[in-house]
Amino acid sequence: MTNSSGTKLLDGRTALITGGAGGFGLASALVLAQDGAAIMLTGRNAGSLHAAKARIQREYPDARVSTQAGDSNRETDLCAVVQTTLSSHGSLDMVVATVGGTLTGMIGDQSTADFMEGVALSLRPAYAAIRSCVPAMPKGGAF
């Protein structure tokens, strides 16, 4: 999307996307790249991240995309990717926290402890990513 001056809506903005190698993360990265944002993809598998980067750059040849493998459940990994984002792109304006997990099976077969573990698998990485990014983001940043 472009604004009235013909520049892309998110030119000059940078997004860090957890779980960026596929699913919602990659879909988000494609939309943000289309709108001109620089992208930092993170996830646990470096090969999958490189494939996602290649796809984004194939669809949007001018896209600025970086990758860094890491685990969104580890604060040290998240802090490292925030620092890499800042050094690679100069800013961090938004975080898209798509990584998470669930437990499989029917709810009637799960204990309360199993259910709470599933909640933690889904929410802990998103919370940790947002918490790690907010100090580096300007007022008005998005998550």
PDB file of C-alpha atoms in Angstrom, residues 90-140:
ATOM      1  CA  GLY A  90      18.551   0.866  12.698  1.00  0.00           C
ATOM      2  CA  SER A  91      15.198   0.659  14.443  1.00  0.00           C
ATOM      3  CA  LEU A  92      12.532  -1.664  15.764  1.00  0.00           C
ATOM      4  CA  ASP A  93       9.015  -0.344  15.289  1.00  0.00           C
ATOM      5  CA  MET A  94       6.799  -3.383  15.637  1.00  0.00           C
ATOM      6  CA  VAL A  95       6.840  -6.957  16.864  1.00  0.00           C
ATOM      7  CA  VAL A  96       4.620  -9.700  15.484  1.00  0.00           C
ATOM      8  CA  ALA A  97       4.686 -12.536  17.999  1.00  0.00           C
ATOM      9  CA  THR A  98       3.237 -15.543  16.191  1.00  0.00           C
ATOM     10  CA  VAL A  99       5.152 -18.391  17.793  1.00  0.00           C
ATOM     11  CA  GLY A 100       3.359 -20.652  20.222  1.00  0.00           C
ATOM     12  CA  GLY A 101       2.172 -24.169  20.662  1.00  0.00           C
ATOM     13  CA  THR A 102      -0.660 -26.319  21.863  1.00  0.00           C
ATOM     14  CA  LEU A 103      -1.220 -29.736  23.287  1.00  0.00           C
ATOM     15  CA  THR A 104      -3.187 -32.162  21.178  1.00  0.00           C
ATOM     16  CA  GLY A 105      -6.111 -34.280  22.206  1.00  0.00           C
ATOM     17  CA  MET A 106      -9.617 -33.841  23.452  1.00  0.00           C
ATOM     18  CA  ILE A 107     -10.219 -31.481  26.350  1.00  0.00           C
ATOM     19  CA  GLY A 108     -12.000 -34.240  28.264  1.00  0.00           C
ATOM     20  CA  ASP A 109      -8.814 -36.298  28.138  1.00  0.00           C
ATOM     21  CA  GLN A 110      -6.555 -33.509  29.446  1.00  0.00           C
ATOM     22  CA  SER A 111      -5.899 -32.671  33.064  1.00  0.00           C
ATOM     23  CA  THR A 112      -6.001 -29.083  34.267  1.00  0.00           C
ATOM     24  CA  ALA A 113      -2.194 -29.213  34.463  1.00  0.00           C
ATOM     25  CA  ASP A 114      -2.061 -30.298  30.782  1.00  0.00           C
ATOM     26  CA  PHE A 115      -4.380 -27.462  29.819  1.00  0.00           C
ATOM     27  CA  MET A 116      -2.310 -24.899  31.722  1.00  0.00           C
ATOM     28  CA  GLU A 117       0.846 -26.198  30.044  1.00  0.00           C
ATOM     29  CA  GLY A 118      -0.863 -25.601  26.691  1.00  0.00           C
ATOM     30  CA  VAL A 119      -1.749 -22.054  27.730  1.00  0.00           C
ATOM     31  CA  ALA A 120       1.860 -21.447  28.728  1.00  0.00           C
ATOM     32  CA  LEU A 121       3.121 -22.862  25.412  1.00  0.00           C
ATOM     33  CA  SER A 122       0.923 -20.359  23.575  1.00  0.00           C
ATOM     34  CA  LEU A 123       1.326 -17.255  25.716  1.00  0.00           C
ATOM     35  CA  ARG A 124       4.839 -17.401  27.197  1.00  0.00           C
ATOM     36  CA  PRO A 125       6.709 -16.894  23.891  1.00  0.00           C
ATOM     37  CA  ALA A 126       4.440 -14.020  22.823  1.00  0.00           C
ATOM     38  CA  TYR A 127       4.782 -12.287  26.185  1.00  0.00           C
ATOM     39  CA  ALA A 128       8.546 -12.790  26.219  1.00  0.00           C
ATOM     40  CA  ALA A 129       8.941 -11.438  22.677  1.00  0.00           C
ATOM     41  CA  ILE A 130       6.862  -8.340  23.349  1.00  0.00           C
ATOM     42  CA  ARG A 131       8.568  -7.729  26.698  1.00  0.00           C
ATOM     43  CA  SER A 132      12.015  -7.997  25.052  1.00  0.00           C
ATOM     44  CA  CYS A 133      11.123  -5.659  22.187  1.00  0.00           C
ATOM     45  CA  VAL A 134       9.214  -2.869  23.942  1.00  0.00           C
ATOM     46  CA  PRO A 135      12.276  -1.159  25.498  1.00  0.00           C
ATOM     47  CA  ALA A 136      13.837  -0.833  22.018  1.00  0.00           C
ATOM     48  CA  MET A 137      10.672   0.449  20.347  1.00  0.00           C
ATOM     49  CA  PRO A 138       9.731   4.106  19.976  1.00  0.00           C
ATOM     50  CA  LYS A 139       6.587   5.495  21.566  1.00  0.00           C
ATOM     51  CA  GLY A 140       3.767   4.437  19.292  1.00  0.00           C
TER      52      GLY A 140
END
